[in-house]
Short mmCIF file of C-alpha atoms in Angstrom, two decimals:
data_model
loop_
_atom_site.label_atom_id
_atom_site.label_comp_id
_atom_site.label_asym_id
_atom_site.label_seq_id
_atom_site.Cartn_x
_atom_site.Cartn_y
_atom_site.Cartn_z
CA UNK A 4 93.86 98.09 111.42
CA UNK A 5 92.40 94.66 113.20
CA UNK A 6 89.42 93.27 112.02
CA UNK A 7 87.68 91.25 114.87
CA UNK A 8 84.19 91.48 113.64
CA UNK A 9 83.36 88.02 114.86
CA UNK A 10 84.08 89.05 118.45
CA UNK A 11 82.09 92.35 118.62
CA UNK A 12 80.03 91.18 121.40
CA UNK A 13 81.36 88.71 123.47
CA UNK A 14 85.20 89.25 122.83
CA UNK A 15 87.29 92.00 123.74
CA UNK A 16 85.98 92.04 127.95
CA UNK A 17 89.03 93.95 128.63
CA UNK A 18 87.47 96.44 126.97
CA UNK A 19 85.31 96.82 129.38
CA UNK A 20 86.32 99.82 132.20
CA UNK A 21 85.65 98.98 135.99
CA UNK A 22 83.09 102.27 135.97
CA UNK A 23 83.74 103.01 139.44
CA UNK A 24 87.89 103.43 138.94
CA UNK A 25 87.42 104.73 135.56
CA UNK A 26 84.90 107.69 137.57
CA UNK A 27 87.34 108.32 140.20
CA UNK A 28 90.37 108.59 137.96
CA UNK A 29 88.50 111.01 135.09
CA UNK A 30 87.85 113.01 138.13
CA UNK A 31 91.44 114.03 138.83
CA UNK A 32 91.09 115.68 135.19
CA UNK A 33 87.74 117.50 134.92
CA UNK A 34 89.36 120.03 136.71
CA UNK A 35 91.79 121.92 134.89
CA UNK A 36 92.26 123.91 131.84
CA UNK A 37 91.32 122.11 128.66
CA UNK A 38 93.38 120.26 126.48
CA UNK A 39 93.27 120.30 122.66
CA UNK A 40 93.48 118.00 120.23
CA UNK A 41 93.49 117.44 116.59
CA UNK A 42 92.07 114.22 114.82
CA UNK A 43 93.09 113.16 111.71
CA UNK A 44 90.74 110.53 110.27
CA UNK A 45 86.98 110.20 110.89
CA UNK A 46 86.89 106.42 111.24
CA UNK A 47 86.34 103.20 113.42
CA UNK A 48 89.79 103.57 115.10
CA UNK A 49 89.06 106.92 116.16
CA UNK A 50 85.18 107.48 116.59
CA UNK A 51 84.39 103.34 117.06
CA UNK A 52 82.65 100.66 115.00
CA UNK A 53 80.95 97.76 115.89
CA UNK A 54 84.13 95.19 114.74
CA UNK A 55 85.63 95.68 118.22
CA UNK A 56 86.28 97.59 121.05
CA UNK A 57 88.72 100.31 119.68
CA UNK A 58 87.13 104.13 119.79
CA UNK A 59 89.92 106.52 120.39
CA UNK A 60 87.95 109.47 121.35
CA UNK A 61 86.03 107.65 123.39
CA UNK A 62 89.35 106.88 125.24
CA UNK A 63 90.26 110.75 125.17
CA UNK A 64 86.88 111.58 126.77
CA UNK A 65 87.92 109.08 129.69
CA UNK A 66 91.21 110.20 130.51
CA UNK A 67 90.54 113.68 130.26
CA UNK A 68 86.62 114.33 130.93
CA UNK A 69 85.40 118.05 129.85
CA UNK A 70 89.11 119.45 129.80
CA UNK A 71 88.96 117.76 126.55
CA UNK A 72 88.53 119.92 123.19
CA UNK A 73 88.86 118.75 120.43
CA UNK A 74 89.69 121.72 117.90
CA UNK A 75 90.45 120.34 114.81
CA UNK A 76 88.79 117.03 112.38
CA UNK A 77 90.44 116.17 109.33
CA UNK A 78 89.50 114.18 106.83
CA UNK A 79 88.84 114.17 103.14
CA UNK A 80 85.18 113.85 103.06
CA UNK A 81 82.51 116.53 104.82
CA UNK A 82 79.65 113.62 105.08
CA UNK A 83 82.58 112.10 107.31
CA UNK A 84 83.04 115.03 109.63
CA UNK A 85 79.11 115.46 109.78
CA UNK A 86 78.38 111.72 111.04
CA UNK A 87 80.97 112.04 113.60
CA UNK A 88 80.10 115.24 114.96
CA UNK A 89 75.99 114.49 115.04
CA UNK A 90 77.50 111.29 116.80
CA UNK A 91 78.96 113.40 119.31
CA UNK A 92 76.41 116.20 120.06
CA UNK A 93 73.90 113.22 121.58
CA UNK A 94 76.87 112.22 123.90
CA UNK A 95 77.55 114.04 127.86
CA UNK A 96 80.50 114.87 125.73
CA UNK A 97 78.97 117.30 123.11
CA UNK A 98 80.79 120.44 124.84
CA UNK A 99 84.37 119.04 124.22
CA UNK A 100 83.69 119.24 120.31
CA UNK A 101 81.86 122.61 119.77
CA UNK A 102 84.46 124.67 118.65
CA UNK A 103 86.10 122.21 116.32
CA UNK A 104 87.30 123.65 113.14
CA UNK A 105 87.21 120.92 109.88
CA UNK A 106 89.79 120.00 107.69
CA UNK A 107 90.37 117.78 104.48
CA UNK A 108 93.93 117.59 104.26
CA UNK A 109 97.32 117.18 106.17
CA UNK A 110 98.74 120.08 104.32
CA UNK A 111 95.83 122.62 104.81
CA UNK A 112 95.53 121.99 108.39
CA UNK A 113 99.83 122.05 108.40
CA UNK A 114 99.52 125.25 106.58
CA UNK A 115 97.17 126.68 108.68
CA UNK A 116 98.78 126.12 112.03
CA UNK A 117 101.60 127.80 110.33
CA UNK A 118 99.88 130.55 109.97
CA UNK A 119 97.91 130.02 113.42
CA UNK A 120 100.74 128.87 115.80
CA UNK A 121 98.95 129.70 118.58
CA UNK A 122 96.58 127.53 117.80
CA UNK A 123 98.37 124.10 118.22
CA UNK A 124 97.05 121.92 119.63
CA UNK A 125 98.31 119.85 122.49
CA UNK A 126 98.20 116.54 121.07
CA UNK A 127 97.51 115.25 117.77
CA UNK A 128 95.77 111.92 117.83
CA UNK A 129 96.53 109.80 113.72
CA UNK A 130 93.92 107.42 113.02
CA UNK A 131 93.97 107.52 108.82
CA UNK A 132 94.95 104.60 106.36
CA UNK A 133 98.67 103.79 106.46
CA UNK A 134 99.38 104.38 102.74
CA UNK A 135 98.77 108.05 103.97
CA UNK A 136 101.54 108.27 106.27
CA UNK A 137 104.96 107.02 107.80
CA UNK A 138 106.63 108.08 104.83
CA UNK A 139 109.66 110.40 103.29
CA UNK A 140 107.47 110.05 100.09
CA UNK A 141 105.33 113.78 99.74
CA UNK A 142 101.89 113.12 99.72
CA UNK A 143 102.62 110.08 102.81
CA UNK A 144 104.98 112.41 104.88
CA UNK A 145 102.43 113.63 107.38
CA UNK A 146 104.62 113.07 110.53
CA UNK A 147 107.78 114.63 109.10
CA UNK A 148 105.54 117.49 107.71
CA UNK A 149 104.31 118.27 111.70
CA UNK A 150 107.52 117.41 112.86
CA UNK A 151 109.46 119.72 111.05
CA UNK A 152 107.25 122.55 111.71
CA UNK A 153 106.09 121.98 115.24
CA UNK A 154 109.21 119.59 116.45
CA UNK A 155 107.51 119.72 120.04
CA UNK A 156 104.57 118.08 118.92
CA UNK A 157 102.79 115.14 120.40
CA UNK A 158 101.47 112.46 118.30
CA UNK A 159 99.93 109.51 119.19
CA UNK A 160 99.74 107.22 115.86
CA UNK A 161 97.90 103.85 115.23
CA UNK A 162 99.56 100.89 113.58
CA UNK A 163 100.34 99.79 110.80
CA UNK A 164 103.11 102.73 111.73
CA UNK A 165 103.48 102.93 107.76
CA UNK A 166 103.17 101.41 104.40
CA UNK A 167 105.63 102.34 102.93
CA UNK A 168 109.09 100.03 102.35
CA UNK A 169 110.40 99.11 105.68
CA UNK A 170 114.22 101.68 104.87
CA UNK A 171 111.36 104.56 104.21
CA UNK A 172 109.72 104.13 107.72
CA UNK A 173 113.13 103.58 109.15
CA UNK A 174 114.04 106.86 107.66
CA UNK A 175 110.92 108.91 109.29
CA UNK A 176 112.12 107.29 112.34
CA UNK A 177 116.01 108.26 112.30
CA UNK A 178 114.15 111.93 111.43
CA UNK A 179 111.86 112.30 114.54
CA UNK A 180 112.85 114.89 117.31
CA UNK A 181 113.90 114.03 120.32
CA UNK A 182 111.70 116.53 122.19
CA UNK A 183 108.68 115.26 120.04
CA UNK A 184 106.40 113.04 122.19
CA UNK A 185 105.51 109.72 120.05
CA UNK A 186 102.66 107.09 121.01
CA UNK A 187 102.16 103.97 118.55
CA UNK A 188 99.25 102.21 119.22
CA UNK A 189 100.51 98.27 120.17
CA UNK A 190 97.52 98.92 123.22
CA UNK A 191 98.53 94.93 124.02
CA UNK A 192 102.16 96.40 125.53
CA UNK A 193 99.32 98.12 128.19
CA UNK A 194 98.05 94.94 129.41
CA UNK A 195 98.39 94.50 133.04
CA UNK A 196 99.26 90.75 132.72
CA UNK A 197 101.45 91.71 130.08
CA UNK A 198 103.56 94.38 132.31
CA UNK A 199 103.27 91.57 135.11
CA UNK A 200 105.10 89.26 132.86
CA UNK A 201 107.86 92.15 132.17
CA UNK A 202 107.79 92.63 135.85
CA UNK A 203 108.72 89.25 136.70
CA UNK A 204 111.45 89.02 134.00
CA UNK A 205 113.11 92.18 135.11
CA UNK A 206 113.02 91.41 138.65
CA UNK A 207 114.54 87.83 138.00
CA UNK A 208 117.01 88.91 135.64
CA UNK A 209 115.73 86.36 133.43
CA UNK A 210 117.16 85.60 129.67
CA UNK A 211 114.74 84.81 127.42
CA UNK A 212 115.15 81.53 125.61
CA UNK A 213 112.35 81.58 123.38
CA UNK A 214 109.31 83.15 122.79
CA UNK A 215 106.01 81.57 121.39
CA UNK A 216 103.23 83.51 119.74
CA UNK A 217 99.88 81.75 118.40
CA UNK A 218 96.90 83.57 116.99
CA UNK A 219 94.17 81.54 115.62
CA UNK A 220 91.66 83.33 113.84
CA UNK A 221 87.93 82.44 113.19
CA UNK A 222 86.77 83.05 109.57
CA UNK A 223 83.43 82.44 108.54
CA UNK A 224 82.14 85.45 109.02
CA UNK A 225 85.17 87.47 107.82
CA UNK A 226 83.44 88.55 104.62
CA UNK A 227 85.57 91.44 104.14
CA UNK A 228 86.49 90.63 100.45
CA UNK A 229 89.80 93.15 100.58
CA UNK A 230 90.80 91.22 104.32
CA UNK A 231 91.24 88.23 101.82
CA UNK A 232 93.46 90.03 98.77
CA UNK A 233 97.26 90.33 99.71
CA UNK A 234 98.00 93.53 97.64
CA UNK A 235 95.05 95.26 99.91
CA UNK A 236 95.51 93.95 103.84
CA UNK A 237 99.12 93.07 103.04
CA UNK A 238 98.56 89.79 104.43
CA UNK A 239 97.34 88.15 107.83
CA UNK A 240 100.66 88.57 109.48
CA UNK A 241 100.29 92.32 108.59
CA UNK A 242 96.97 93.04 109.32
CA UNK A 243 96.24 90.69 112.35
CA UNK A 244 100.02 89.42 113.36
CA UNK A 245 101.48 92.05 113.83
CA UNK A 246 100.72 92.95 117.52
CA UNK A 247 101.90 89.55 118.18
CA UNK A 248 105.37 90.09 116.68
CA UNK A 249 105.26 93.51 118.53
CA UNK A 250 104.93 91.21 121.94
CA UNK A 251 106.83 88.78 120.81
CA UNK A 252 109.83 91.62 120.38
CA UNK A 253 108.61 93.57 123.77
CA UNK A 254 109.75 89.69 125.22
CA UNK A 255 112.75 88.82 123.42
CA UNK A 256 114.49 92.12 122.67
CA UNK A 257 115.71 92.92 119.14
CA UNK A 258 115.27 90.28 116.19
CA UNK A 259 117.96 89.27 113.63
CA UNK A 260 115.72 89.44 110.55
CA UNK A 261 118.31 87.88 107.79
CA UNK A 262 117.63 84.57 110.55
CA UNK A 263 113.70 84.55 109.46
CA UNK A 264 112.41 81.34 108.37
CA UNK A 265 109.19 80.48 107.25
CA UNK A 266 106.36 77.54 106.05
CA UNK A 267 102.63 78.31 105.04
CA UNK A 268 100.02 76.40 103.50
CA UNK A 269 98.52 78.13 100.98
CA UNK A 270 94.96 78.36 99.59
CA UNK A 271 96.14 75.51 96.86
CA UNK A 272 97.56 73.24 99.09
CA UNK A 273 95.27 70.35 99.78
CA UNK A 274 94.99 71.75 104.00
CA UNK A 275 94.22 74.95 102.72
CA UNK A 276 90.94 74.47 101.51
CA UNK A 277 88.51 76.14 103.63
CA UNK A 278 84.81 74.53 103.63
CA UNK A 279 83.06 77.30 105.44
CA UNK A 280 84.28 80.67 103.47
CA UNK A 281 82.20 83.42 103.80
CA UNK A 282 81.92 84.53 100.11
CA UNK A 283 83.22 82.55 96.40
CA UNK A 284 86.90 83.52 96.52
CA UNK A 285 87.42 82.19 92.90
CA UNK A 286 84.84 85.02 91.65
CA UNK A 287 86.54 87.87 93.82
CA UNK A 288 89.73 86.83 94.32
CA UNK A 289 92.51 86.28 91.58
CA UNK A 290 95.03 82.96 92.61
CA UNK A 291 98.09 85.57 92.44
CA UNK A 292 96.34 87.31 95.40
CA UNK A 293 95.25 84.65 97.80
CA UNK A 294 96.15 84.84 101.41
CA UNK A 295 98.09 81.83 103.13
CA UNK A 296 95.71 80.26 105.41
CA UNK A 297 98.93 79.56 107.75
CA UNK A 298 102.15 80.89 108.54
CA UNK A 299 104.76 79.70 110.44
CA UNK A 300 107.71 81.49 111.27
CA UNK A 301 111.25 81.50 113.42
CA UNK A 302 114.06 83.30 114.15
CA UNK A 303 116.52 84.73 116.12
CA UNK A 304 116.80 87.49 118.80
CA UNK A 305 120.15 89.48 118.25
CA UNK A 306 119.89 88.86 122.51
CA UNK A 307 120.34 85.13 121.64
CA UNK A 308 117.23 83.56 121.98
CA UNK A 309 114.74 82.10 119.54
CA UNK A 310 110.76 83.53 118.94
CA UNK A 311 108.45 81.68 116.84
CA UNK A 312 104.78 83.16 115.20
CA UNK A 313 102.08 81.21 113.94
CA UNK A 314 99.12 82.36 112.20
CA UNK A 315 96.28 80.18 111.47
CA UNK A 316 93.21 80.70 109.54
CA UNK A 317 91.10 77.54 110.58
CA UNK A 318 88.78 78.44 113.12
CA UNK A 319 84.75 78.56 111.90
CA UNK A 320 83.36 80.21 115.12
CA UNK A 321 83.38 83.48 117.03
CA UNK A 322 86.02 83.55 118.82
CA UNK A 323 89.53 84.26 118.33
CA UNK A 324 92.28 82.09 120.46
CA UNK A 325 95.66 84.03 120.92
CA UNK A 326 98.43 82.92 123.24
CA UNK A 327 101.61 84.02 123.74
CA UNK A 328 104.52 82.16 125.93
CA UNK A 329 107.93 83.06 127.43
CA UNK A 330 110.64 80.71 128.40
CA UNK A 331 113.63 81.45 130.29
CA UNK A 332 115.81 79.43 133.15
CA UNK A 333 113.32 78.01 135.29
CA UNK A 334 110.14 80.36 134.22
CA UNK A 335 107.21 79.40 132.13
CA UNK A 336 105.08 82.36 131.69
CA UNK A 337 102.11 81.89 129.47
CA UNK A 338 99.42 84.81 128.72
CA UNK A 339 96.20 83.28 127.34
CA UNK A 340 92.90 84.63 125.39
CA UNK A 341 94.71 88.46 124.75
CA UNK A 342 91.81 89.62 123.19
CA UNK A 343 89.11 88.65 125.87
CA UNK A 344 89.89 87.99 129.67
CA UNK A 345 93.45 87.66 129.46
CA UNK A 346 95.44 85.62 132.01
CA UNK A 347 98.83 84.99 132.66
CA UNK A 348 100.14 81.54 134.27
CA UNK A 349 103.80 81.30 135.81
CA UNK A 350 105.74 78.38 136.65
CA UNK A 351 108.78 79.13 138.13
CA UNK A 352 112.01 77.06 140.17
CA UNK A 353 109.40 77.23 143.67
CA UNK A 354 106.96 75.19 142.35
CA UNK A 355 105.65 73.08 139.23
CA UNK A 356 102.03 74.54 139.86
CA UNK A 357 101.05 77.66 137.76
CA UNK A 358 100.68 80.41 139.49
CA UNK A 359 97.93 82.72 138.24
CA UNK A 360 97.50 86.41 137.74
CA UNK A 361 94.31 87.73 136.48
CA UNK A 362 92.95 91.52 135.83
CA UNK A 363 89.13 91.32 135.61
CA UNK A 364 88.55 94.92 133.51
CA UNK A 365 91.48 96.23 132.08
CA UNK A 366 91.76 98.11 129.53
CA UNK A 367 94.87 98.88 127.27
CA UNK A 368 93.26 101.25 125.41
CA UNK A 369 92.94 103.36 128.40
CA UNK A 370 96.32 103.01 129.51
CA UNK A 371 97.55 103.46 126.64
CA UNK A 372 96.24 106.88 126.32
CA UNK A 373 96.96 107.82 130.09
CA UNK A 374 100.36 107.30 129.51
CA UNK A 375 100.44 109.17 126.53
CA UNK A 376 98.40 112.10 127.22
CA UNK A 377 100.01 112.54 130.73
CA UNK A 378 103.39 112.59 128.56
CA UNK A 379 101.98 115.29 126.49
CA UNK A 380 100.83 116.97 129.09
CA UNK A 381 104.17 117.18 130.85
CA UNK A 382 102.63 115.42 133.87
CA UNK A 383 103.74 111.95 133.45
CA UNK A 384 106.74 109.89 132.13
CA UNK A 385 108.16 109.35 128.70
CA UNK A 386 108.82 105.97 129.79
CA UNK A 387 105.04 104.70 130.58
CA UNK A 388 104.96 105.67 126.93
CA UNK A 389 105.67 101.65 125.91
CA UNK A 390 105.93 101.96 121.99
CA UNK A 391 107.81 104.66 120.07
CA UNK A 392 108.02 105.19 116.26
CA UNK A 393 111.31 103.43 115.89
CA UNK A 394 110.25 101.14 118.07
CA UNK A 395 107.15 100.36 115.91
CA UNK A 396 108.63 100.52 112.62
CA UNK A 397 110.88 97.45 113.75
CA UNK A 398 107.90 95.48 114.33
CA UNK A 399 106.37 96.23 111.02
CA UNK A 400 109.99 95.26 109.72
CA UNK A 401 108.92 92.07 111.28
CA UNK A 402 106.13 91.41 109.94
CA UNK A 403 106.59 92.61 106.32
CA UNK A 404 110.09 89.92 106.68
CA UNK A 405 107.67 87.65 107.45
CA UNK A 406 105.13 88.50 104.64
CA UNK A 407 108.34 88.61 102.05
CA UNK A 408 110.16 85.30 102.70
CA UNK A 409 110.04 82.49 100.30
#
């Protein structure tokens, strides 16, 4: 998972719900009968944190208001499922959570919906460390477990899809049902200037020549020590990159990944020594495990074109800077400042001025789980659904390419 712990305050506006829209909408689903949900994993990504904006059941409670129930919380600790609860009784939203059963394991809960099929559960919502998932291994095989019990099932899963080798995840994915509804959570897909920028390339026909992909992040207060150890984040491309690569392959289709190419400086290289860092990496640290503090990488779509990531570990403010930019025949679109009030500029063949689309408001997150619970639900698309598990593990094939080359 993201850490943006530098921008918990002022980053992140999109965030932010327009109340009155947000009101109007969630009415549409208070009425209704309820729809239940399992969550697996009692932390930030699920129940928030102050590092950013992400709070999954918050999101649930939006979309679908007091239809909501939530009747199952797993995790492996029971001081986890009582902070979370207590959390939740001083919320409008108490009622949605009082018949929740608790649960400490994949397999018990697995077990007992076996034993209990009518009690499962409309959607299942996956917020738990990646290790303990996305995998054929037993002990990581949480999906396939579900999947080959309940093959109906709808899961919505947060990234890192896996961590397992890239052929395992590729092998959950070529196992997945077809009539199983699947939700990976790239929430920058959901962006409105992001689906503008689709728009405009569908209804253009355009080819993509190249795509371009910056994210600069600001460390000096990044005093996560395990952010900083390869073996534990799995790298900055990994951790933080990776919904970048994810955009950068929503753009430019499909990637080649024998053409990946790539040039970092490194923590011993005389650039890479950062003045400002936020704790004495050669006490807590070991050199073998040092993260680059920039990566620079290129390849080539199978489509034809050419993307390009860089990830740079320089900044010594707040604020994160994050751009991604398209090129095709005649069309320069450019999305700025993702992860706070992003806006999209487009030149095209009518005019050398930008033109300028902006979205005061939006929020992926939300989106994101309209589409998917709608899916679930049997009231909406498959298709607003915008990332699916084989679609996801080919972005963390991107990434972990990326992480690998020499």
């Amino acid at each position: 998972m993201d850490h943006f712990k530098d921008q918990a305050v002022k980053a992140f506006n999109f965030a932010k719900h327009e109340v009155s829209s947000r009101i109007s909408e969630r009415t549409n689903y208070d009425h209704g009968p309820p729809f239940t949900c399992a969550i697996f994993g009692c932390g930030g990504i699920n129940f928030g944190s102050a590092e950013g904006p992400w709070n999954n059941s918050e999101k649930l409670e939006l979309v679908l208001g007091h239809r909501l129930k939530v009747i199952a919380l797993l995790s492996p600790h029971k001081s986890s499922h009582e902070r979370v609860l207590k959390q939740k009784a001083e919320t409008p939203y108490a009622s949605c959570y009082n018949t929740v059963q608790e649960f400490y394991s994949a397999d018990e809960y697995i077990q007992y919906l076996t034993e209990h099929p009518g009690e499962l559960p409309h959607a299942f919502i996956i917020g738990i460390p990646p290790e303990t998932h996305g995998s054929t291994a037993p002990g990581a095989d949480m999906e396939l477990a579900l999947l080959k019990r309940f093959p109906n099932a709808s899961l919505f899963i947060e990234k890192p899809i896996s961590a397992a080798p890239v052929e395992d995840a590729f092998a959950v994915a070529k196992q997945i049902p077809k009539e199983a509804v699947i939700s990976v959570g790239y929430m920058l897909r959901y962006l409105k200037v992001v689906q503008k920028a689709k728009e405009i390339i569908r209804e253009k026909n355009l080819k993509v020549v190249s795509t371009i992909a910056k994210y600069n992040s600001a460390y000096i207060h990044n005093n996560k020590v395990f952010w900083w150890v390869m073996s534990q984040s799995g790298g900055p491309v990994v951790e933080q990159g990776t919904h970048f690569c994810d955009l950068s392959r929503f753009f430019g289709g499909d990637v080649d990944t024998s053409t990946v190419r790539v040039q970092r400086v490194n923590w011993d290289d005389a650039p890479g020594k950062l003045s400002a860092m936020p704790f004495d990496e050669n006490k807590e640290v070991p050199p073998h495990e040092r993260i680059p503090r920039f990566t620079a990488a290129v390849w080539k779509y199978k489509e034809g074109g050419v993307g390009s990531f860089t990830h740079n570990i320089t900044l010594q403010g707040t604020k994160y800077d994050t751009c991604i930019e398209v090129q095709a025949d005649g069309y320069y679109l450019r999305i700025v400042d993702l992860y706070g009030d992003p806006v999209l500029y487009v030149r095209s063949p009518e005019s050398d001025n930008e033109q300028k689309y902006h979205y005061p408001g939006d929020d992926p997150y939300y989106a994101e789980f309209k589409a998917f619970l709608e899916a679930a639900e049997g009231k909406g698309p498959r298709s607003a659904i915008q990332s699916d598990f084989m679609d996801a593990v080919k972005s963390y094939e991107l990434t972990k390419v990326i992480t690998a080359a020499k």
